[in-house]
Coordinates of C-alpha atoms and ligand atoms in Angstrom, one line a residue:
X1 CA -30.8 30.7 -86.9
X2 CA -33.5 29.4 -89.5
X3 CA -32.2 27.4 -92.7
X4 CA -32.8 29.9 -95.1
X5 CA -33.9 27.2 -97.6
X6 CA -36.9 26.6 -95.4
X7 CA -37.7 30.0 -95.0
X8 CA -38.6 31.1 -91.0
X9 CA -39.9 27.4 -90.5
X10 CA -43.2 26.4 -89.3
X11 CA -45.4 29.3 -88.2
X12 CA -47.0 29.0 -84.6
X13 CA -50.4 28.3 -86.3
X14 CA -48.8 25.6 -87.7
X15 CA -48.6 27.0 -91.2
X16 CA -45.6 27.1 -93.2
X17 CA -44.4 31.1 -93.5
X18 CA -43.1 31.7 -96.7
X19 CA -39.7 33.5 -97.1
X20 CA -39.9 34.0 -100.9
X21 CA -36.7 34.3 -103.1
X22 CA -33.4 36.0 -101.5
X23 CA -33.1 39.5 -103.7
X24 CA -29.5 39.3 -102.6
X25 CA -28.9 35.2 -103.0
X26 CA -27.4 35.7 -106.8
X27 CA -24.8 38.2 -105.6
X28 CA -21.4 36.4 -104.8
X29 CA -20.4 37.4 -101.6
X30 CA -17.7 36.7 -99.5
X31 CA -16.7 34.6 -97.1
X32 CA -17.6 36.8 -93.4
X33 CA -16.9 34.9 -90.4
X34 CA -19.0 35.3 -87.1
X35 CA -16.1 36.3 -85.3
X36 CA -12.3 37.8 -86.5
X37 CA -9.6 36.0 -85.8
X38 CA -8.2 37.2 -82.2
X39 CA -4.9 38.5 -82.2
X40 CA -2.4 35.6 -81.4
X41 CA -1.2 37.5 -78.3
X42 CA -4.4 37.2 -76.5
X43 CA -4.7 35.7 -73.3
X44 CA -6.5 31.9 -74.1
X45 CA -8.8 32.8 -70.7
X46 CA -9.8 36.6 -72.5
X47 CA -12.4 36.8 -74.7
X48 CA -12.8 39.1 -77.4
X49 CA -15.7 41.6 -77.6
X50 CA -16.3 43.3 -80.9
X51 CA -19.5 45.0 -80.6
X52 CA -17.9 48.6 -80.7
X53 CA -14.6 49.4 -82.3
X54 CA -12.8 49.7 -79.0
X55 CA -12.4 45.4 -79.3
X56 CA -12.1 44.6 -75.6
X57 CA -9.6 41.6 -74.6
X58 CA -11.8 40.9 -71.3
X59 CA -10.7 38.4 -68.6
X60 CA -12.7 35.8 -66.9
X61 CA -15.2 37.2 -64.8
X62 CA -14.8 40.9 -65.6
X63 CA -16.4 43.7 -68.1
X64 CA -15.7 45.4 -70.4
X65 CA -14.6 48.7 -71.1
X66 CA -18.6 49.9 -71.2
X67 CA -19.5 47.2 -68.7
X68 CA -22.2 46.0 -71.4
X69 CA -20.6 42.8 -72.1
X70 CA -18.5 40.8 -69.8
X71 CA -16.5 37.5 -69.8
X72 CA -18.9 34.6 -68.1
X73 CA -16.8 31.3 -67.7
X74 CA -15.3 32.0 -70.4
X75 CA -18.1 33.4 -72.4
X76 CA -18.9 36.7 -73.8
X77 CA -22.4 37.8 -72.5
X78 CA -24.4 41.0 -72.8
X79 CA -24.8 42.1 -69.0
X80 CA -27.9 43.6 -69.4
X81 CA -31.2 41.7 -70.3
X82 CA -33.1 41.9 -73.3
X83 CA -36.4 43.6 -72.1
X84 CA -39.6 42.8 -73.9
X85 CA -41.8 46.0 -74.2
X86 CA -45.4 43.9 -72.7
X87 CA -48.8 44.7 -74.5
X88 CA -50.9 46.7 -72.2
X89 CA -53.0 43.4 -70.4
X90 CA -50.5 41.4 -70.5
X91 CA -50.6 39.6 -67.2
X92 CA -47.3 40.5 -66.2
X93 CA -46.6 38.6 -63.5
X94 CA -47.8 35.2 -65.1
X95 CA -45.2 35.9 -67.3
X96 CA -42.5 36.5 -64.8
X97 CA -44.0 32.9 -62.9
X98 CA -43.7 31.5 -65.9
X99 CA -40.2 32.1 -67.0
X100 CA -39.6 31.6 -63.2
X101 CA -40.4 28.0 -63.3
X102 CA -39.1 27.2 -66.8
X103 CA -42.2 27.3 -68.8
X104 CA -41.2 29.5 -71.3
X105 CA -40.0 26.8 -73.1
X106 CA -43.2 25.3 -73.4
X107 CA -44.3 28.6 -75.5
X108 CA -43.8 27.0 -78.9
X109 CA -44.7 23.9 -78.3
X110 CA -47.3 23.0 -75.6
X111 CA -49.7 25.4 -74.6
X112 CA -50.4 26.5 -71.0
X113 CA -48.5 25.8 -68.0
X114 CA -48.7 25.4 -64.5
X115 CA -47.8 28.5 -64.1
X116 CA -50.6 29.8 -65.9
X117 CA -47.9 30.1 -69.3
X118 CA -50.3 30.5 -72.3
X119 CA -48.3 29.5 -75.4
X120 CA -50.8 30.0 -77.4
X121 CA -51.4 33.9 -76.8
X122 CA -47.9 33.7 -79.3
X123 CA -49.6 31.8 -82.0
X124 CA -52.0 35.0 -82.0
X125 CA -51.5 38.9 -81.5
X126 CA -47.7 39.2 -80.3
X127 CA -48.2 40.0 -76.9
X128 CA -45.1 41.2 -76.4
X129 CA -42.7 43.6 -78.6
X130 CA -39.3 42.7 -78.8
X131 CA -37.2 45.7 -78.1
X132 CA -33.8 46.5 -78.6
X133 CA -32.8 47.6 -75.1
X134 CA -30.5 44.6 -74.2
X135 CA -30.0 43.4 -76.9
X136 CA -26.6 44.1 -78.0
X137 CA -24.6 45.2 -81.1
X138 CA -23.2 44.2 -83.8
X139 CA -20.2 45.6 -85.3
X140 CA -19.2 46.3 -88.2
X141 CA -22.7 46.5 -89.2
X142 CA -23.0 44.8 -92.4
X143 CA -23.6 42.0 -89.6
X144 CA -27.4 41.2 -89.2
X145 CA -28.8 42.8 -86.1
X146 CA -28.8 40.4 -83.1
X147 CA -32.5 39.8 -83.1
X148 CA -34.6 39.7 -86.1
X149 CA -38.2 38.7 -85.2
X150 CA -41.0 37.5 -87.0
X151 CA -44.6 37.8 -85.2
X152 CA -48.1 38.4 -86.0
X153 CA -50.3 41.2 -85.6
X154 CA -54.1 40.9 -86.5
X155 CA -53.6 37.9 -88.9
X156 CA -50.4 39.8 -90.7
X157 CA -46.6 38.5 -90.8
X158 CA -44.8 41.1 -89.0
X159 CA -40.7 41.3 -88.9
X160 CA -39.3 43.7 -86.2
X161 CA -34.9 44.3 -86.5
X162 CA -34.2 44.9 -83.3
X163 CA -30.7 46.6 -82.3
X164 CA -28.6 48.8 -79.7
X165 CA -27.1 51.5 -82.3
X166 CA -24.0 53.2 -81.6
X167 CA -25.0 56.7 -82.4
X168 CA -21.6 59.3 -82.4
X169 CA -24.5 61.6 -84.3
X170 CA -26.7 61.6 -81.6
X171 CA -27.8 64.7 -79.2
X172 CA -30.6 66.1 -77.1
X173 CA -33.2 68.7 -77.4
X174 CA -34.2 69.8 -73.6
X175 CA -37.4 71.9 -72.9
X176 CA -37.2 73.8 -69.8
X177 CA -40.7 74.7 -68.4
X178 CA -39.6 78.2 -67.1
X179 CA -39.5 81.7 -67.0
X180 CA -35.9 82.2 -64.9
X181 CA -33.5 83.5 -66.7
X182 CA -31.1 80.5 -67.9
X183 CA -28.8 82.1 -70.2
X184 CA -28.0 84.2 -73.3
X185 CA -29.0 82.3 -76.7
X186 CA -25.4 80.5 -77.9
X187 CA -23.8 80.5 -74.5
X188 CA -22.3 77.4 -73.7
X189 CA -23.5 74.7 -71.3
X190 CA -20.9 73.5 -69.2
X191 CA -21.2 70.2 -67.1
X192 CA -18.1 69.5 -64.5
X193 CA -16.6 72.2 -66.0
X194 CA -16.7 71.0 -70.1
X195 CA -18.7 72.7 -73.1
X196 CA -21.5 69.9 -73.5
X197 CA -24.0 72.2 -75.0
X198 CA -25.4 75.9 -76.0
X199 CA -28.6 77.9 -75.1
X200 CA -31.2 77.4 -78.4
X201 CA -34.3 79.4 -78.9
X202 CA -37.3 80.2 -76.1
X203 CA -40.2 79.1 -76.8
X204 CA -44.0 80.0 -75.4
X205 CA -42.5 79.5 -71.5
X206 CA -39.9 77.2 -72.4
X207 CA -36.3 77.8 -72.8
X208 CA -34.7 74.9 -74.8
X209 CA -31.0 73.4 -74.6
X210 CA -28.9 71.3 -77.4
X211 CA -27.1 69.2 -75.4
X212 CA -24.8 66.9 -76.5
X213 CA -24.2 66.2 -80.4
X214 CA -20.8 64.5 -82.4
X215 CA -19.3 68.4 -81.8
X216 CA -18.3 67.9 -78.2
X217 CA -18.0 64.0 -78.5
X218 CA -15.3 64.3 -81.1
X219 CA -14.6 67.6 -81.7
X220 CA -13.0 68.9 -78.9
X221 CA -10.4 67.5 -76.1
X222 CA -10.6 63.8 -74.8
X223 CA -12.1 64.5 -71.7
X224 CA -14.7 66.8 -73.3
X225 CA -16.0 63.9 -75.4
X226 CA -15.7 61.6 -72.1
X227 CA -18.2 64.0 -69.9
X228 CA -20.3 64.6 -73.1
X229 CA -20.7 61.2 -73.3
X230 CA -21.3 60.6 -69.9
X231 CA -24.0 63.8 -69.6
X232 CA -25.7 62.2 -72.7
X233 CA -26.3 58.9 -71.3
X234 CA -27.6 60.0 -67.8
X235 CA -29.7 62.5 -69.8
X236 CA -31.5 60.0 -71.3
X237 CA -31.6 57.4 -68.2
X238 CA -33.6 60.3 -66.8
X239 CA -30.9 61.1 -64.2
X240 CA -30.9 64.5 -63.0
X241 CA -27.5 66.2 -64.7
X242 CA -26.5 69.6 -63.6
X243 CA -25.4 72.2 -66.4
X244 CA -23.6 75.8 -65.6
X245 CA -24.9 78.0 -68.2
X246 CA -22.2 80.5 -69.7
X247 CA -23.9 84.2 -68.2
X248 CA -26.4 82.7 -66.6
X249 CA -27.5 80.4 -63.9
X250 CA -26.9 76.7 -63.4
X251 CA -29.8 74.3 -63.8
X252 CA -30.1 70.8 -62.7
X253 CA -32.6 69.2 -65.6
X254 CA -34.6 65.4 -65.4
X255 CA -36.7 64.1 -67.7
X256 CA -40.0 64.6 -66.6
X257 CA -39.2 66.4 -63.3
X258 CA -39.3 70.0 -62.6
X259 CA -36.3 72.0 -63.6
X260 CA -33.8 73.4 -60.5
X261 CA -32.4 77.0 -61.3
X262 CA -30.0 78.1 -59.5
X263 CA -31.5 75.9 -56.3
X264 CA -35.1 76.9 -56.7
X265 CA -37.3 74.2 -58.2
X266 CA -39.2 75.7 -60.3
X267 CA -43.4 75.2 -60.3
X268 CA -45.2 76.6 -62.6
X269 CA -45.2 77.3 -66.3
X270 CA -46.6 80.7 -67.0
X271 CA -50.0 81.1 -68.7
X272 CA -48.9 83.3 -71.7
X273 CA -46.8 86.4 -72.1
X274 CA -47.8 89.6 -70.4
X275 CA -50.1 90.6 -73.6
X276 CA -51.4 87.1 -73.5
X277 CA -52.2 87.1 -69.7
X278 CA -54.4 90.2 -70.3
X279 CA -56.6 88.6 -72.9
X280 CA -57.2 85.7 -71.1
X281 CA -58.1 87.9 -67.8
X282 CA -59.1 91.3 -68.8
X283 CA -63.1 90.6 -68.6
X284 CA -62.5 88.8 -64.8
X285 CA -60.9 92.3 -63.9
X286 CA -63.1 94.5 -65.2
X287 CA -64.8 96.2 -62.6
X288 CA -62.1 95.7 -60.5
X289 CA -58.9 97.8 -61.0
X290 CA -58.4 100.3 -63.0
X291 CA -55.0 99.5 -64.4
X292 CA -53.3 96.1 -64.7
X293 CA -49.9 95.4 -65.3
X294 CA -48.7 91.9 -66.1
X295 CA -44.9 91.8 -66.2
X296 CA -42.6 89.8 -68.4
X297 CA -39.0 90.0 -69.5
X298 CA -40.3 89.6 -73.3
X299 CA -44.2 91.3 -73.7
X300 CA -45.4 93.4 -70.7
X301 CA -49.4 94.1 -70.9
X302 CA -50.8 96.6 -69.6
X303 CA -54.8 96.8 -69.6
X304 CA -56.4 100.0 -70.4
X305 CA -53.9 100.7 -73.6
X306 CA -54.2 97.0 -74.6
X307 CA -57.0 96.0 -76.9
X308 CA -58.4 94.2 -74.7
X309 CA -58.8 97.0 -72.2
X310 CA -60.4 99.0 -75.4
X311 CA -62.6 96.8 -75.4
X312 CA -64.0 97.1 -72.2
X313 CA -63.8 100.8 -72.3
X314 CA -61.6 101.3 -70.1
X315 CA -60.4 104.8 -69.7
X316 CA -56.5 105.6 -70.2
X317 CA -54.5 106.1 -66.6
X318 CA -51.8 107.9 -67.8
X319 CA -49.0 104.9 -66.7
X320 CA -45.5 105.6 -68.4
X321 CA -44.1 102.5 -68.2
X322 CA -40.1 101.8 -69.1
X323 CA -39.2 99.8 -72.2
X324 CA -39.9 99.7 -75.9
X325 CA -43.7 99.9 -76.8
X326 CA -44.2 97.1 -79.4
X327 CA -48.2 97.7 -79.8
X328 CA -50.9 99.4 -77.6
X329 CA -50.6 97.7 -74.2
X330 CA -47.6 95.4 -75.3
X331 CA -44.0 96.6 -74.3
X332 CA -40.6 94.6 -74.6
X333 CA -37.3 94.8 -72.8
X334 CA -38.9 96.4 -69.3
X335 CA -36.4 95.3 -66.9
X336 CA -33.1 93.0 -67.9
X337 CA -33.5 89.0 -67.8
X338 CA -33.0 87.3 -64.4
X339 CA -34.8 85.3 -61.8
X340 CA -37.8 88.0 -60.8
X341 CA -40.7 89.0 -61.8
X342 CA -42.3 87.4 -65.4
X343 CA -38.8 86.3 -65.9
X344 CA -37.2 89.7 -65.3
X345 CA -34.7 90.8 -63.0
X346 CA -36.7 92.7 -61.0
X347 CA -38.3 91.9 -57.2
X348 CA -40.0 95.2 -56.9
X349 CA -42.3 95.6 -59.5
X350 CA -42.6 99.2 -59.1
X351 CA -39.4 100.0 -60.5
X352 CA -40.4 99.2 -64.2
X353 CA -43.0 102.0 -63.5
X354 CA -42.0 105.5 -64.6
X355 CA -44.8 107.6 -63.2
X356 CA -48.2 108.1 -63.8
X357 CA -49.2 111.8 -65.8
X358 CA -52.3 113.4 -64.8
X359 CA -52.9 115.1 -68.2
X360 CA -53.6 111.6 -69.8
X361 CA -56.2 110.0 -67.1
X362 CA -54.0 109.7 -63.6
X363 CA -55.6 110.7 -60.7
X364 CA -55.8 110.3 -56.7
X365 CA -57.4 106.4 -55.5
X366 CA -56.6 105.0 -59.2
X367 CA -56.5 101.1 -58.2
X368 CA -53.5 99.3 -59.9
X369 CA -52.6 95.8 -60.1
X370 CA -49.2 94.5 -61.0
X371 CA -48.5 90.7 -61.3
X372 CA -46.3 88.0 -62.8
X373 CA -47.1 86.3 -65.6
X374 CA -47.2 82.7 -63.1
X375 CA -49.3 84.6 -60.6
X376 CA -46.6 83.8 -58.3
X377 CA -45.8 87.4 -58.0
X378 CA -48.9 90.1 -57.3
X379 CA -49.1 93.6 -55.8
X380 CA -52.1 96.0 -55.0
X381 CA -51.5 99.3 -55.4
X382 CA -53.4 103.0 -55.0
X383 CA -52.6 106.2 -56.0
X384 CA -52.1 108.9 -53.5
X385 CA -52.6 112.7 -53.8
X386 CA -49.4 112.9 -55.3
X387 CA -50.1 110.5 -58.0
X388 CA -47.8 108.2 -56.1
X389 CA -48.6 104.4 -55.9
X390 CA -49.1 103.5 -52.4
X391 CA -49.1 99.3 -50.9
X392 CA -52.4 98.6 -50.0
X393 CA -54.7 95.5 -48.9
X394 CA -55.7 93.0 -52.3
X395 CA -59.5 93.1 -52.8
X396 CA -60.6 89.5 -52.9
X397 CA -62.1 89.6 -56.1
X398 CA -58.6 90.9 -57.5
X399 CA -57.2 88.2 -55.5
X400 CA -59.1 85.4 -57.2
X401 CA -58.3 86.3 -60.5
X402 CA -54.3 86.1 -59.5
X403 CA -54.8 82.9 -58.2
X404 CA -57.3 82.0 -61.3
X405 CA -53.2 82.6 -63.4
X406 CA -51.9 80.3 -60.9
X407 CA -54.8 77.6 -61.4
X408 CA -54.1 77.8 -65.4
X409 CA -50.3 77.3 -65.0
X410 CA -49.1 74.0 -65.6
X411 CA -46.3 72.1 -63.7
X412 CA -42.8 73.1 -64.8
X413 CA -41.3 70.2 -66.2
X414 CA -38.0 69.4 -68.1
X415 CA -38.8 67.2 -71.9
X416 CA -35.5 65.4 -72.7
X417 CA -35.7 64.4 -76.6
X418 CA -33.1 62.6 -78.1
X419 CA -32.1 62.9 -81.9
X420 CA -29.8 60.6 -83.5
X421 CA -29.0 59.5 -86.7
X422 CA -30.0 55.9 -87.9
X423 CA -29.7 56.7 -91.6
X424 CA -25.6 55.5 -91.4
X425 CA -23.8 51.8 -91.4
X426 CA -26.7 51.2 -88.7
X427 CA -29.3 49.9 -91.8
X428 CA -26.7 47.4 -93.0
X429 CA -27.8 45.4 -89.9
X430 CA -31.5 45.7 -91.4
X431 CA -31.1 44.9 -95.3
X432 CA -27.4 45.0 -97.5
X433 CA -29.2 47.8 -99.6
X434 CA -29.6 49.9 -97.1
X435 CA -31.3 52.7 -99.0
X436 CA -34.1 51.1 -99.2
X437 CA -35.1 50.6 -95.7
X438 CA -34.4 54.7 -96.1
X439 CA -36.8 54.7 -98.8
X440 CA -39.6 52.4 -97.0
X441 CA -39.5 54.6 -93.6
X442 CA -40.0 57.9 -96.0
X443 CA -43.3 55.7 -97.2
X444 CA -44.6 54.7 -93.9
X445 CA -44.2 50.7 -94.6
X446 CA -41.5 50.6 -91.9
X447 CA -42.6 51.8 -88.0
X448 CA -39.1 53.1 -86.5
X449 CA -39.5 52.6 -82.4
X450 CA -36.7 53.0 -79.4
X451 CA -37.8 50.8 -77.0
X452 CA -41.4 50.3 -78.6
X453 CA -41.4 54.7 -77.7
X454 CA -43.1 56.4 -80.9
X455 CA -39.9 58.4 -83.0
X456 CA -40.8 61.4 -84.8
X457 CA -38.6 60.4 -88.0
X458 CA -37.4 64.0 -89.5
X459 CA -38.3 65.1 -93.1
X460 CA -35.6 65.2 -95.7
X461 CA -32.4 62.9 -96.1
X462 CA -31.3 60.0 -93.6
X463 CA -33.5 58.6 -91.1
X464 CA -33.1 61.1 -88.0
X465 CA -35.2 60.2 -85.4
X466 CA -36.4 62.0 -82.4
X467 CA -38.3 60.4 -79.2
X468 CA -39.1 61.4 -75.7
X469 CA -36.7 59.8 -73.5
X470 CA -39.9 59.8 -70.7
X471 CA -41.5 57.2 -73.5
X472 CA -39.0 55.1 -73.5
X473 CA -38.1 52.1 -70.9
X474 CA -35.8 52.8 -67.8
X475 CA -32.3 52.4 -68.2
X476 CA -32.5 52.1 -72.1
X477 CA -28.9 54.3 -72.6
X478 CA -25.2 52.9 -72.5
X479 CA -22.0 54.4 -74.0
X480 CA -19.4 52.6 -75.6
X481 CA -15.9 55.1 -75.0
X482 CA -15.2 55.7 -78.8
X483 CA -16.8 58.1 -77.4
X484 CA -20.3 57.6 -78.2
X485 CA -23.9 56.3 -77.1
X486 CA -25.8 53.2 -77.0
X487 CA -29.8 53.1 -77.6
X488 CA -32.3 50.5 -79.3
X489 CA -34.1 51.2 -82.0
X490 CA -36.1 48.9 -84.1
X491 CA -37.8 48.7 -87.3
X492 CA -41.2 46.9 -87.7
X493 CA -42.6 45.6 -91.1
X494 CA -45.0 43.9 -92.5
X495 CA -42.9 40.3 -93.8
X496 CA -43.7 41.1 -97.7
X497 CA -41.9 44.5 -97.1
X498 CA -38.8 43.0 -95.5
X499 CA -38.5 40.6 -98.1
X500 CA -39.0 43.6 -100.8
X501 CA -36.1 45.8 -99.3
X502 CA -33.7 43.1 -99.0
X503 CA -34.0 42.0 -95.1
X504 CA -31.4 39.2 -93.5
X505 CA -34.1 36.6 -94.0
X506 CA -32.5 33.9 -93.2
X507 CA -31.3 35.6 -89.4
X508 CA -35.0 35.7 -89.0
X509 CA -36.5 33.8 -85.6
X510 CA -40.4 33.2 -84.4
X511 CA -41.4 35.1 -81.5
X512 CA -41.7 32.5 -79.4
X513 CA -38.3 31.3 -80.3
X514 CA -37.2 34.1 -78.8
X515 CA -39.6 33.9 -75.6
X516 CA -37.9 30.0 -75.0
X517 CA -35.0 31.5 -74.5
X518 CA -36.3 32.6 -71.2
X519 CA -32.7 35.6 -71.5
X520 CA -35.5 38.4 -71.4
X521 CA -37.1 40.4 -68.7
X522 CA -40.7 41.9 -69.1
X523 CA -41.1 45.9 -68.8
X524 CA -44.4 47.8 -69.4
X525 CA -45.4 49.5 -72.1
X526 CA -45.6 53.8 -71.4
X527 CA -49.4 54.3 -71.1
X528 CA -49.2 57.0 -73.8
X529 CA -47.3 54.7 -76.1
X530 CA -49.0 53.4 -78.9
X531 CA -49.0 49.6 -79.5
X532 CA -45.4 49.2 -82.0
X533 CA -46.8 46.1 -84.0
X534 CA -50.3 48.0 -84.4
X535 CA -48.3 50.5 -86.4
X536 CA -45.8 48.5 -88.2
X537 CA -49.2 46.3 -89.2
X538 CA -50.7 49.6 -90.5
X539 CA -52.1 49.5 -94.1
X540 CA -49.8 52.2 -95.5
X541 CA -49.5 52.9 -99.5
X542 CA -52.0 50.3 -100.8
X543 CA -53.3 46.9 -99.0
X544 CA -50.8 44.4 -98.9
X545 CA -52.5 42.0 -96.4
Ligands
SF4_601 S1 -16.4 48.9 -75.1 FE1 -18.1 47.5 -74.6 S2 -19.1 47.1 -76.6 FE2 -17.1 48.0 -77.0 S3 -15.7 46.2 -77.3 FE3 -15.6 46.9 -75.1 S4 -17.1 45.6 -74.1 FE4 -17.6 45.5 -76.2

């Protein structure tokens, strides 16, 4: 820790860094110790843990209750390592030789190394962002985070707080690339057997769960909060987790893998609805068929009533087709939900066809098409004498345009977003006026990260955060069994700004204080991800360089 009085002590340039006057040094505070006095019936080989209410008494050599801290000779140590998110072109395995053969150390104070250890790469840009997977808790949280860390970014004075928060208000938002049939909207997502979840909304090929959430953590029996708890966290370690859907099939969901319903592994997202699937095509089939129908559990198309057939001028066929008619063309609720065609229960696609009436355009050879709205489904059809459709042989130019759905289908995939709240006791551990740092993420001076991952901060009250769990390092989830879960999340600022709201300036360490430490292991940025200190350097509401 840095002698306030000296503010964060000589910059790596050399330069003194300015803290500036303590907003909160004339307040009379009172005394907090590091640690609370253990209770006098503790075991003198235990040792205490109090970063979660639960207050573990843990014995030499063992863990914890979460198995995030454990007793080491007789000293309480975080079992995980802090992982530092590395700038893309960082040589990463310099860094590891480096910190292999001690050089770390040398960051602050000498330069290069043997091992190729640049110190002075610190002294510039930060080339590494401090994150808060690994680095522990505090609790109660008017205690300063654990790492507080000053760097530079493009010549400005950066502070990131760096933290694991316990979130009990915490849940996730998963996006299911798929047309199956998963379940009615509010039925209840069961996994081993407990309510973790409900059905939400569908979106365009997407069904989406809420999983998770302080309902079934708290809300309901022990055991339900226990294998919420435990869903939640493999959820957002990217672990496959399998979920029986209340009416409807069971799912095994990953983050970034393709969705498994009811056993199948799903492939493709469809291209549109039915009505949508016509657009896009209609012009390719012209020429071709005379009727096309593209079936889906929520829009059926069918070409020559649907503008786009109009369009072409194409003449009527005189298709009844079951369901309600929205729109020319567009029909709803053909079949019932399920695992078939367009997301329908159906396997033969003639059964959503009522006839075909000669007084409004059937007649003998008309050519039909019927397909799915992934192109994984097709069937040629003509009509006989009888006006009944008769199986025959796909033309090849028909052919290419079902395959030409299938080519502009995307890979199913699951998107696991987390949401949790940081806008609690969390910002104690960031400023003791916590509104403020409230106030200062609502105007962009502070960059909120998980794991150096981009959040989507939610408009209105609090600080609810939302981030793709694929963004964020492996491993970045632990539970604590209040119950409730663990995840980093830090808060970048330009120096001026965390002075301004109030920040634990004198908790603050250099960069390369923290890199001497050599208790850190390197992980690589996401590709997609942009660079956190780039952001937290931005020029928001005036210039303030
Ligand atoms: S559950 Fe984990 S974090 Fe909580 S007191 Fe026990 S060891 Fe510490």
């Amino acid at each position: 820790m840095n002698d306030p009085a000296a503010g964060f002590g000589p910059r790596s340039d050399g330069q003194p860094v300015e803290a500036g006057p303590d907003p909160s040094a004339d307040a009379v505070r009172p005394i907090v110790l590091d640690h609370s006095r253990p209770p006098e019936k503790m075991a003198t080989d235990k040792v205490r843990c109090e970063a979660c209410p639960v207050l573990c008494q843990i014995s030499r050599g063992k863990l914890g209750a979460c198995d995030r801290y454990g007793n080491v000779d007789g000293v309480l140590t975080r079992t995980d390592t802090l992982a530092l998110v590395a700038r893309p072109g960082t040589d990463l395995v310099a860094w590891q030789a480096a910190r292999a053969t001690g050089a770390g150390e040398a960051a602050g104070e000498s330069g290069e190394s043997a091992a190729g250890w640049d110190g002075r790469l610190v002294r510039t840009d930060a080339p590494v962002f401090v994150s808060g997977v690994g680095s522990g808790t505090t609790y109660p949280d008017y205690k300063p985070a654990p790492f507080i860390v000053a760097s530079q970014h493009e010549g400005v004075d950066l502070v990131t707080v760096v933290t694991e928060g316990i979130f009990s208000y915490c849940s996730f938002k998963v996006k299911i690339d798929t047309d199956r049939y998963l379940g009615p909207e509010q039925a209840t997502v069961r996994h081993r057997g407990e309510a973790v979840g409900h059905v939400s909304t569908i979106e365009y090929g997407s069904q989406f769960l809420a999983l998770g959430g302080v309902h079934h953590l708290t809300g309901g029996s022990k055991k339900e909060g226990r294998i919420a708890c435990e869903m939640m966290m493999a959820l957002g370690n990217r672990a496959p987790v399998e979920l029986q859907i209340e009416g409807g099939a069971t799912v095994v969901v990953a983050a970034d893998r393709p969705p498994v319903v009811d056993g199948v592994e799903e492939r493709r997202m469809r291209v549109g609805c039915g009505s949508a699937t016509i657009g896009i095509f209609a012009p390719q089939w012209a020429g071709h068929v005379d009727e096309v129908v593209v079936v889906d559990d929520h829009i059926t198309g069918v070409l020559s009533e649907h503008q786009a057939g109009k369009f072409l001028d194409m003449a009527p066929t005189g298709l009844r087709i079951r369901g309600r008619k929205s729109t020319p063309g567009r029909y709803f609720q053909v079949a019932s939900p399920g695992a078939g065609w367009g997301g329908t229960d159906i396997t033969d696609p003639l059964a959503i066809v009522e006839g075909f009436d000669a007084a409004h355009g059937a007649r003998p050879g008309l050519r039909l098409l019927m397909v799915s709205t992934t192109g994984e489904d097709a069937a040629w059809f003509v009509l006989d004498e009888q006006l009944r459709p008769q199986p025959a042989g796909m033309p090849a130019a028909v052919r290419r345009v079902v395959e030409r759905i299938g080519e502009n289908c995307e890979p199913s995939l699951c998107s696991v977003l987390y949401v949790a709240g940081a806008g609690g006791s969390l910002r104690a551990g960031v400023t003791d006026n916590p509104v403020r740092l409230t106030r200062s993420i609502k105007e962009l001076l502070v960059n909120v990260t998980c794991g150096g991952a981009p959040v989507y901060v939610w408009p209105g009250g609090g600080i609810t955060v939302m981030v793709d769990v694929a963004r964020m390092p492996a491993m970045s989830f632990g539970s604590v069994p209040t119950p409730a879960i663990v995840s980093p999340i830090e808060f970048t600022m330009r120096l001026a700004d965390y002075r301004a709201l109030g920040g634990h300036l004198d908790r603050v360490r250099r960069l390369d204080e923290v890199i001497a430490t050599g208790a850190w292991r390197l992980v690589e940025a996401h590709a997609a991800n942009p660079w956190p200190l780039t952001a937290g350097a931005a020029s928001a509401p005036g210039d303030r360089r």
